[in-house]
XYZ file of C-alpha atoms in Angstrom:
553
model
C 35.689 -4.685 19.127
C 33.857 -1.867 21.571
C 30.163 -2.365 22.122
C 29.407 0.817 20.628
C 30.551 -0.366 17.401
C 28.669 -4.044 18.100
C 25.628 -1.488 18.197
C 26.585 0.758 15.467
C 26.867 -2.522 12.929
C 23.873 -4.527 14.831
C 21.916 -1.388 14.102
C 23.096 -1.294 10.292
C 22.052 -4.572 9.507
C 18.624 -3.985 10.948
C 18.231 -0.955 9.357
C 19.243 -3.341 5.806
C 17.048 -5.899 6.869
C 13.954 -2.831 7.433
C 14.721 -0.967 4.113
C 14.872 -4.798 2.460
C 11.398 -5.675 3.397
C 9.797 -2.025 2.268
C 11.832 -2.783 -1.078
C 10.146 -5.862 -1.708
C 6.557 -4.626 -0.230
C 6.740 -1.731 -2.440
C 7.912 -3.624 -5.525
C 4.955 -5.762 -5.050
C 2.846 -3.019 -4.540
C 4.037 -1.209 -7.821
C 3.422 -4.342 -9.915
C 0.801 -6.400 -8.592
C -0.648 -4.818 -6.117
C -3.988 -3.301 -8.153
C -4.297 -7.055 -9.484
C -3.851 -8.427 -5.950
C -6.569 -5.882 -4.133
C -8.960 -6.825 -7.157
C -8.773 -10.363 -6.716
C -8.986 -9.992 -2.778
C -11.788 -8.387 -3.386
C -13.880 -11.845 -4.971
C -12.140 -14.027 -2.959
C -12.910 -12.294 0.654
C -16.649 -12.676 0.403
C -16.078 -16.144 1.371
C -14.831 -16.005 4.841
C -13.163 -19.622 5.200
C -11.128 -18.460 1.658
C -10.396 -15.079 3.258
C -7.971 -16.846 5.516
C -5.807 -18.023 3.181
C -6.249 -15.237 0.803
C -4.901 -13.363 4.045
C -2.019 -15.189 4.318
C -1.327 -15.273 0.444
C -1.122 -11.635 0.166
C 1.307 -11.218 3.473
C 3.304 -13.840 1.728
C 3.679 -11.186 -1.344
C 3.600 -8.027 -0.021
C 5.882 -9.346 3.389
C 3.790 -7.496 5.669
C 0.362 -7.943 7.874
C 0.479 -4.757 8.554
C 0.024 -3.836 5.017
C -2.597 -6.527 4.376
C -4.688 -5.145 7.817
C -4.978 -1.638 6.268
C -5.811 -2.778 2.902
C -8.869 -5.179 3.952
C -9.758 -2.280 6.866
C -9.924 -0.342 4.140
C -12.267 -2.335 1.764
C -14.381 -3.507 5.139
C -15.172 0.651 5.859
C -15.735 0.744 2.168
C -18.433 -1.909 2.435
C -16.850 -4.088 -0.792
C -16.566 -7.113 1.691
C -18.015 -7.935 5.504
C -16.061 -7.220 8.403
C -15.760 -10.805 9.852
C -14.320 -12.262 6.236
C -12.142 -9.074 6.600
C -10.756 -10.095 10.175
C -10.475 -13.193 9.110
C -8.473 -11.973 6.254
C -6.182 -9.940 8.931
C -5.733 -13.555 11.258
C -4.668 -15.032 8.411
C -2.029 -12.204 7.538
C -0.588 -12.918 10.606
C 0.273 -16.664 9.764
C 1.129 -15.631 6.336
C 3.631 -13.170 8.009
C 5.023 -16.323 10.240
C 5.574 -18.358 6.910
C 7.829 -15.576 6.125
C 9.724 -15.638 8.761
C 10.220 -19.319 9.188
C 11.655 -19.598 5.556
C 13.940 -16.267 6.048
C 15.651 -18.406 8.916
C 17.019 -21.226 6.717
C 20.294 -20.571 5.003
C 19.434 -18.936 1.884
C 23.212 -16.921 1.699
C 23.882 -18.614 -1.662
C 20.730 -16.941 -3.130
C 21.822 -13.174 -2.271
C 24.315 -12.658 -5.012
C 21.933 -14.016 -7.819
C 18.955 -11.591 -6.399
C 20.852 -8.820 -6.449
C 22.817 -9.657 -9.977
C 19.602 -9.898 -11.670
C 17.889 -7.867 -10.022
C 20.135 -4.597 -11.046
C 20.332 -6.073 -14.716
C 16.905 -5.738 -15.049
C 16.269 -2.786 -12.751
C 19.058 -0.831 -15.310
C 18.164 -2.282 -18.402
C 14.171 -1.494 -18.963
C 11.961 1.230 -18.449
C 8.949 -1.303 -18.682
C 7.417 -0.930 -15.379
C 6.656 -4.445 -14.457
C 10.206 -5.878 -14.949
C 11.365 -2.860 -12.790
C 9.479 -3.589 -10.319
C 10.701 -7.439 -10.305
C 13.908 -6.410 -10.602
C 13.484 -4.160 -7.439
C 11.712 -6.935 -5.419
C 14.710 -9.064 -6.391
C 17.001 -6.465 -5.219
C 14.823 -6.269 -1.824
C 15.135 -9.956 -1.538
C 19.108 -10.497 -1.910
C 19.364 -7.378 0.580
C 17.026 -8.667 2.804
C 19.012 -12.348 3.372
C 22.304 -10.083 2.955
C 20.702 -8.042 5.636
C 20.522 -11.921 7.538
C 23.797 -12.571 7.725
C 25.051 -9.003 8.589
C 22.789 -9.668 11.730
C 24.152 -12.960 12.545
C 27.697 -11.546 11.868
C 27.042 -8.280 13.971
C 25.603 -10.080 16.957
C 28.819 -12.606 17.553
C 30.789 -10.685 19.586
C 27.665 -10.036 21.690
C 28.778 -13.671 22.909
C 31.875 -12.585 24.864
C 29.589 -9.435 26.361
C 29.569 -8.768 29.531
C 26.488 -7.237 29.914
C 24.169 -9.160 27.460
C 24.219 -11.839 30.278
C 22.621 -9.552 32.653
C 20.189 -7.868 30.917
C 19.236 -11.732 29.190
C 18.907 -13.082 32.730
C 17.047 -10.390 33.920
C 14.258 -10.423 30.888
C 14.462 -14.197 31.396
C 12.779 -13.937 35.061
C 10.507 -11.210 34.048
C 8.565 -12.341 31.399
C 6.111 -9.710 31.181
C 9.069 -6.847 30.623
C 10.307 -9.054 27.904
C 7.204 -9.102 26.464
C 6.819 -5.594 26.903
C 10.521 -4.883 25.297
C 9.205 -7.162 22.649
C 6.318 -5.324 21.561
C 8.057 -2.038 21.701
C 10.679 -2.995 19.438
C 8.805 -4.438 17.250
C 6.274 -1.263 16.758
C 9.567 0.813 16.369
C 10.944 -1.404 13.780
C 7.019 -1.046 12.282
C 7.870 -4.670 10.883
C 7.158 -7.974 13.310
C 8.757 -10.391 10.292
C 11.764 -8.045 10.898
C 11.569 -8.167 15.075
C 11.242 -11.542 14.912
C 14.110 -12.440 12.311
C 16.413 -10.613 14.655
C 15.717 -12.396 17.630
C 15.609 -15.716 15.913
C 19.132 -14.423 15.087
C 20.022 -13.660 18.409
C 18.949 -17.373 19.395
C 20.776 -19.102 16.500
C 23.788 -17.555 18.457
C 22.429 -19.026 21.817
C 22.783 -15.022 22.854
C 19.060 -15.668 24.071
C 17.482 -18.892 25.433
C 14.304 -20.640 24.199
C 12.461 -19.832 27.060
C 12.949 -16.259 26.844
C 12.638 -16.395 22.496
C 8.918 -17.764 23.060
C 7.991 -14.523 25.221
C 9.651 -12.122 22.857
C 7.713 -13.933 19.752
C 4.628 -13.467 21.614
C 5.600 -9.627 22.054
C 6.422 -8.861 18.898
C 3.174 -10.692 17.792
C 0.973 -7.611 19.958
C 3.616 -5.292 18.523
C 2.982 -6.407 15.238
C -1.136 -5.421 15.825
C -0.702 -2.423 17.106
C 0.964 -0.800 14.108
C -1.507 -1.241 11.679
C -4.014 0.625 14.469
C -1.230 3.453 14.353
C -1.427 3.809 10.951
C -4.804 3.693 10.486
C -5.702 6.073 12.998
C -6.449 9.091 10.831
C -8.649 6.764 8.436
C -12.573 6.812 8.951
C -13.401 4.816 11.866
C -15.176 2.052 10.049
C -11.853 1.316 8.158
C -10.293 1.138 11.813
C -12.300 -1.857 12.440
C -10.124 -5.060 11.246
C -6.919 -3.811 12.404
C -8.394 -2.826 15.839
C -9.942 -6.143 15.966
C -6.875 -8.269 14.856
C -5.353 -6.159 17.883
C -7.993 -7.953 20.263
C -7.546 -11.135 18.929
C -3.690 -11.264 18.895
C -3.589 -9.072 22.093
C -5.745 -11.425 24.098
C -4.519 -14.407 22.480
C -0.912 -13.523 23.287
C -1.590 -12.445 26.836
C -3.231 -15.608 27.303
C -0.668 -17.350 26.203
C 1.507 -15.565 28.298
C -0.336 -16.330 31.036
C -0.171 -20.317 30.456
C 3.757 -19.860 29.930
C 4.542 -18.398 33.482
C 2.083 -21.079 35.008
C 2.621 -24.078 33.456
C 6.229 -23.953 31.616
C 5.412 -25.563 28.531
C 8.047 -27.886 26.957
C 9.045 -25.661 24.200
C 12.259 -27.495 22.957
C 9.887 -30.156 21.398
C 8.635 -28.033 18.833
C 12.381 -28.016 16.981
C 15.607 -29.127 16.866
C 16.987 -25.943 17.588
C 15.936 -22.966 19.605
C 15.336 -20.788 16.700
C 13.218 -23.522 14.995
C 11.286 -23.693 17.766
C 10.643 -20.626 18.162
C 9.951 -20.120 14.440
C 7.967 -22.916 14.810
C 5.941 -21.447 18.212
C 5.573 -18.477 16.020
C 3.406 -20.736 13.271
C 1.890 -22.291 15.288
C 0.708 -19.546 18.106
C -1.063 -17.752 14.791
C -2.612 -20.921 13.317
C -4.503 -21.601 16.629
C -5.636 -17.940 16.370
C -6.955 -18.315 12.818
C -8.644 -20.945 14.104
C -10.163 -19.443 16.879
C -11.266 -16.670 14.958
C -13.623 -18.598 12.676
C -15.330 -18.945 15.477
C -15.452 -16.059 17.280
C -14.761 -13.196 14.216
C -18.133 -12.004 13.933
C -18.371 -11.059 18.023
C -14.957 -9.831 17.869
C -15.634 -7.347 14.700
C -18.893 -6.034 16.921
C -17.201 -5.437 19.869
C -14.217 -3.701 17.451
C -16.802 -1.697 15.660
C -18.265 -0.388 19.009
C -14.622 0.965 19.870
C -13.958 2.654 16.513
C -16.876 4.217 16.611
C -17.458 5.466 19.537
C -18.118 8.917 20.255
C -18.018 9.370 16.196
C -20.174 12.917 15.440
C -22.386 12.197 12.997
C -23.595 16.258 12.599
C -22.121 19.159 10.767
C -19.909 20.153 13.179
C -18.383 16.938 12.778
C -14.788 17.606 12.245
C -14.067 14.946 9.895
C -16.851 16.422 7.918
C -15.758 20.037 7.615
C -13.022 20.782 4.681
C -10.342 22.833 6.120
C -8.730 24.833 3.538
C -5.064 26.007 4.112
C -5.231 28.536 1.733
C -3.777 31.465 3.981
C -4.772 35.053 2.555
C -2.403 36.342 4.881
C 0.271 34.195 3.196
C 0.185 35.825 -0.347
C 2.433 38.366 1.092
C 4.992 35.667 1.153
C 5.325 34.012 -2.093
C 7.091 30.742 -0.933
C 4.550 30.174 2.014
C 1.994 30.906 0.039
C 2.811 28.500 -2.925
C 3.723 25.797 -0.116
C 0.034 26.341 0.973
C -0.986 25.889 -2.466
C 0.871 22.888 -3.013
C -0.421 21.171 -0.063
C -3.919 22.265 -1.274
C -3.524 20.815 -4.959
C -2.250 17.166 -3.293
C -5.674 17.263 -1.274
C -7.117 17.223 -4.703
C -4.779 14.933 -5.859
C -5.836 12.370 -3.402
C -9.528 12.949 -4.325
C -9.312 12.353 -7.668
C -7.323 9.510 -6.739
C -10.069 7.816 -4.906
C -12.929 8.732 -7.653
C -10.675 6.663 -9.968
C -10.221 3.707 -7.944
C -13.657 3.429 -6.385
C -15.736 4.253 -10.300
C -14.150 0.650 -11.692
C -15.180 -1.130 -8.287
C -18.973 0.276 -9.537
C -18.567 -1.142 -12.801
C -18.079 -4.556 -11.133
C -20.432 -3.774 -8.397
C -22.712 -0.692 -9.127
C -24.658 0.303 -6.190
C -26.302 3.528 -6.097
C -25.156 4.883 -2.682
C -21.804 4.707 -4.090
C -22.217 6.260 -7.218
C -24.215 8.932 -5.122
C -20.952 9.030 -3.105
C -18.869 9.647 -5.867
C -21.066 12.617 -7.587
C -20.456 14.440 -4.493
C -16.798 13.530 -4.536
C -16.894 15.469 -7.907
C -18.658 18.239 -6.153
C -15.771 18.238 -3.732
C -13.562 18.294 -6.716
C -14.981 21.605 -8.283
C -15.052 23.420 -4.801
C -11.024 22.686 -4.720
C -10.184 23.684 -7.920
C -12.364 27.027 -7.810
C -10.615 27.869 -4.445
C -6.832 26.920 -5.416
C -7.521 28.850 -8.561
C -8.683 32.205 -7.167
C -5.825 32.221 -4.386
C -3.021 31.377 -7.703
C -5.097 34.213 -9.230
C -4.166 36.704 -6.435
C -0.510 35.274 -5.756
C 0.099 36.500 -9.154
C -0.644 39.940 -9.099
C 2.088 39.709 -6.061
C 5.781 40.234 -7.153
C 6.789 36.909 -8.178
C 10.632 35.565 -9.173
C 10.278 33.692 -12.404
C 10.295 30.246 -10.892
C 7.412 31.412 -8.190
C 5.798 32.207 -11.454
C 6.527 29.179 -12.910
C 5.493 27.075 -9.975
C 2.415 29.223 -9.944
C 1.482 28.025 -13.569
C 2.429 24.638 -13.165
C 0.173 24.469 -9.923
C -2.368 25.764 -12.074
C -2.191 23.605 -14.751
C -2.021 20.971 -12.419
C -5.466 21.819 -10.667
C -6.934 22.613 -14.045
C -6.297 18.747 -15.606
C -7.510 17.294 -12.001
C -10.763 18.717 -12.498
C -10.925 17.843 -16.507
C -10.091 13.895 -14.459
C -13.134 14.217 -12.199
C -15.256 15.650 -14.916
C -14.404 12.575 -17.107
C -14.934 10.338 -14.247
C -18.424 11.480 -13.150
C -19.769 12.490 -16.710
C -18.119 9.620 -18.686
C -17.125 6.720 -16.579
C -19.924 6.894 -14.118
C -22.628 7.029 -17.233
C -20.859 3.876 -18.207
C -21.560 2.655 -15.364
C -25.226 3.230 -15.003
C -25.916 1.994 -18.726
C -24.325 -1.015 -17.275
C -26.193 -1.491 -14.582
C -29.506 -0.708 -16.247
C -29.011 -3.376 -18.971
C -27.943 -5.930 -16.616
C -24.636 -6.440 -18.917
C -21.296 -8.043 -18.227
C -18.156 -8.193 -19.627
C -16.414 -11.062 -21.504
C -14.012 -12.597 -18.866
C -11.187 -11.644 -21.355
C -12.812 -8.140 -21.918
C -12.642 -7.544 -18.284
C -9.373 -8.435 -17.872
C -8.794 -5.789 -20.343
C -10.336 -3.197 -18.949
C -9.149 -3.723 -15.488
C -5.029 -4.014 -16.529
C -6.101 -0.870 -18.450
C -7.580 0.885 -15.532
C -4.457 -0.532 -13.076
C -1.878 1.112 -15.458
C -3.645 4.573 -15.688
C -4.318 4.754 -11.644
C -0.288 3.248 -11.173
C 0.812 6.329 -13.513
C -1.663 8.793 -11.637
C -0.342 8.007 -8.475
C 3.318 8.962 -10.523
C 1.853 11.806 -11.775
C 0.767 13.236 -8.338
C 4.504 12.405 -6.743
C 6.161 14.324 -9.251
C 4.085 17.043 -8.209
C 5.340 16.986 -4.890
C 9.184 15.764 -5.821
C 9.666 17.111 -8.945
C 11.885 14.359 -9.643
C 13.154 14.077 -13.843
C 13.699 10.386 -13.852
C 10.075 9.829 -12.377
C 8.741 12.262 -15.009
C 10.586 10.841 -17.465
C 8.957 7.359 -16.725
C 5.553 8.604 -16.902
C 5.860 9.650 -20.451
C 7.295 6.566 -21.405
C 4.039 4.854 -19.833
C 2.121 7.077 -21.983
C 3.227 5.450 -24.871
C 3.166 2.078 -23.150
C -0.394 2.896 -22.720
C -1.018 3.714 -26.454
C 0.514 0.460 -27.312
C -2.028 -1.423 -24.740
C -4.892 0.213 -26.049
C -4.310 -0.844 -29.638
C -3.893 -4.586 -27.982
C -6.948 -4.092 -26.534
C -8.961 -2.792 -29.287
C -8.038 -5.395 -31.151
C -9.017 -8.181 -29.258
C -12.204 -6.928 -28.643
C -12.790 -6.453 -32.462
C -11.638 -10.037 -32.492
C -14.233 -11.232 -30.280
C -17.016 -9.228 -32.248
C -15.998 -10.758 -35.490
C -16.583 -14.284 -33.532
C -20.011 -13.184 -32.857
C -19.267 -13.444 -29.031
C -22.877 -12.064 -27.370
C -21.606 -10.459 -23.944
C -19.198 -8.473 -26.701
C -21.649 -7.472 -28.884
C -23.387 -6.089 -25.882
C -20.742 -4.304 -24.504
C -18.782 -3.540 -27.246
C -19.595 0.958 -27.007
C -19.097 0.560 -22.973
C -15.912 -1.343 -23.511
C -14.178 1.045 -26.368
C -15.665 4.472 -24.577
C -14.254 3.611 -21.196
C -10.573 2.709 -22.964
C -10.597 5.908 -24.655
C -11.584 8.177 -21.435
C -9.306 6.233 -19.407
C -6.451 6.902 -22.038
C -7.613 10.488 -21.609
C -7.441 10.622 -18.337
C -3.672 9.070 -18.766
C -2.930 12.028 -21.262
C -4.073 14.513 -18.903
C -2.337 13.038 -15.781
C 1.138 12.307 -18.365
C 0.930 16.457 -19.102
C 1.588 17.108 -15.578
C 5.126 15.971 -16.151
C 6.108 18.391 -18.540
C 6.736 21.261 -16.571
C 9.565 19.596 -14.873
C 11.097 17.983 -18.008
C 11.072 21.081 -19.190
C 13.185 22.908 -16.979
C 15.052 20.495 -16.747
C 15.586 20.275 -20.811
C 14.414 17.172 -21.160
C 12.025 18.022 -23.804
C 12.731 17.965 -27.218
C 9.704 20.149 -29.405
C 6.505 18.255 -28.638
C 8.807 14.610 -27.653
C 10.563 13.380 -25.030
C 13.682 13.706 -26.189
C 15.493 10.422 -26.600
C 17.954 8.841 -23.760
């Protein structure tokens, strides 16, 4: 076999092995991942708890990455403090190394079943929870398909001729390797997924101990600097943790680096087998930075802070302040540029609405009136958005329009028109809720809660639905979020009924907030209705409606 197809099928199994891990990530995500954030949330305030939490959470989603942004993002949001929230981050990292040292064993005969049960239960429901396990079952039987591809692909590598050079060469120049390593891994924007392959390249002895420990410790500063690419158009106090966690792992690795090229540490000890050791290196490399960042968090998040913020305009001119509009007069001429431009508008308010319904239930668990200030002017926001994206679909119409520009038109329209009905609900319903609340000094019935917040996950899961198939335009998706409006009505009669239960027990904390309970239900099952009309337009056209109903499948 050529090298060029060694490369070509090396390259396909890590591209398997990439698209495996975002198919499990975004499973859990789908399912759990409201649920997961919420009880984060509690749990991160303690900051001994936040490093296991951390490592919990990677374990699920099979990413630090993903677990740096989310606690960056709660840390600039002030729900927890920044050093729990590094913390959090260190402990990601280990989490992340757990992963990878239970990928490596020989899990082939567990591939088949995944993806068997997986696909019966990915094809046969529409409930969204069991199609969501059935796609993080699916992720995981790719993902150790993806495995042995890799370990398949790589063993003709052995009979290479130039592998041996270019392993000899990054074998006396440890800081290239380490370089290589990092760059890989940000490219692959997974370090589980760097670090599987070249724990595959060792179980082949393509790639000596020696040489593995320096490319874990690569892919380990790789791994860091991702989630500070990602997060670099976020506000700079979210940019915190995951510049921080790059500080800790940088210096940590680089240190260790450092102790490697003096001192040649007796690696082989740590397992039986080079790629157990260096799973094992892996492990242990983020323990001892866990560790060291109980101590030392609080001075790292300072010095992190400093960077992020730095030269950070606080005035009007600030750019981050200032609401560019791309709402082009000079595009109404041209009716497909100009809808484009209105499109792009009407997701802006998407993704504002988005955030006024996932930061008014954090109030009701935490009111605090700089937030609830925050998200009145949110609303404000809101209003300004829709007023402008109206007026410029005002003017495109008087243009002459095809009948699906005019069609998109309406539908952009309608769209803009139910996103401000959402904010309205949210500031003059939810938000009065949530002051009442607050005023009384009430609280919710643990099983009352509970209630409420699966309510409130299911409505934001479907909005975010709702604001891709204004984007995609995609049936199937549509079709889904219709069907979740009648899962909704179902879990709202559930709901109501327990909480009648629990009156006619005389429970107190029931009694209490028996009208706040039922009125926030019913808006947020308006809300739902509103977000579940935005479908219709493209079940429509694509005659999937039936009268008033979705027609039957």
């Amino acid at each position: 076999m050529s090298g060029s197809i060694v490369l070509v099928h090396l390259a396909g199994a890590v591209a398997l092995l990439l698209f495996a891990t975002r198919m499990v990530r975004t499973g859990v995500e789908r399912a759990y991942g409201d649920l997961l954030r919420h009880r984060l949330r509690g749990i991160l305030k303690n900051p001994f708890l936040a490093v296991g939490a951390g490592g919990v959470l990677a374990i699920c989603l099979q990413s630090a990455t993903a677990v740096a942004l989310i606690v960056g993002a709660f840390v600039g949001s002030g729900i927890v403090g920044g050093a729990s929230g590094l913390l959090a981050a260190l402990g990601a990292d280990v989490g992340s190394a757990l992963v990878a040292k239970l990928l490596s064993f020989n899990l082939s005969f567990l591939s088949p079943l995944c993806l068997v049960a997986g696909t019966a239960l990915f094809m046969a429901t529409e409930k969204r929870n069991l199609l969501q396990i059935g796609r993080i079952l699916i992720g995981i039987g790719l993902l150790i398909l993806s495995l042995r591809l890799i370990g398949e692909a790589s063993e003709p590598l052995r009979d290479s001729a130039l592998l041996p050079v270019i392993v000899q060469y990054l074998a006396g120049d440890p800081i290239t390797a380490f370089i290589v390593a990092a760059i890989m891994t940000w490219l692959f924007h997974s370090s589980v997924a760097a670090i599987l392959l070249f724990a595959a390249l060792a179980q082949r002895h393509l790639i000596p101990l020696d040489l593995g420990v320096v490319l874990v410790l690569g892919a380990n500063i790789g791994g860091a600097i991702i989630a500070v690419m990602l997060s670099r158009a976020s506000p700079p106090r979210s940019r915190i943790v995951p510049i921080g966690n790059l500080l800790m792992r940088g210096a940590g690795a680089i240190f260790a680096l450092i102790v490697i090229m003096l001192f040649k540490p007796p690696f082989d000890q740590l397992g039986a087998t080079p790629t157990s050791a260096m799973l094992n290196w892996h492990i242990a490399f983020n323990i001892g930075l866990a560790i060291v960042g109980i101590v030392v968090a609080s001075g790292v998040y300072r010095i992190a802070e400093r960077i992020a913020t730095s030269g950070v305009k606080t005035s009007a001119d600030d750019p981050a302040v200032i609401e560019l509009s791309v709402l082009n007069e000079a595009a109404l001429d041209t009716p497909m540029q100009a809808l484009g431009n209105a499109t792009r508008e009407v997701v802006r308010l998407c993704e504002l609405v988005e955030i006024m319904l996932q930061k008014v239930f954090e109030l009701y668990e935490n009111p605090d009136e700089d937030g609830i200030k925050a998200l009145a002017a949110l609303d404000d926001r809101v209003d300004r958005k829709h007023q402008a994206i109206k007026l410029y679909l005002a003017k495109l119409t008087t243009r002459n329009l095809s009948q699906d520009e005019m069609l998109r038109c309406q539908e952009l329209l309608g769209a803009c028109v139910k996103l401000e009905q959402v904010g309205d609900i949210i500031v003059r319903n939810l938000l009065v809720h949530v002051r009442k609340k607050a005023e009384r000094g009430l609280e919710f019935t643990p099983e009352g809660w509970k209630e409420l917040r699966d309510f409130h996950a299911s409505v934001l899961a479907n909005a975010r639905l709702a604001f891709n198939i204004l984007v995609s335009r995609d049936g199937e998706s549509a079709r889904q979020l219709v069907h979740e409006k009648d899962r909704l009505r179902d879990l709202e009669k559930r709901a109501n009924t327990s909480h009648f239960n629990r009156l006619r027990e005389g429970t107190a904390k029931s009694v209490e907030t028996s009208t706040i309970h039922l009125d926030t239900i019913l808006d947020l099952k308006q809300i739902n209705s509103l977000l579940a009309s935005m479908a219709y337009p493209v079940l429509e056209e694509l005659g999937m409606l039936g009268g008033s109903r979705l027609k039957a499948s």
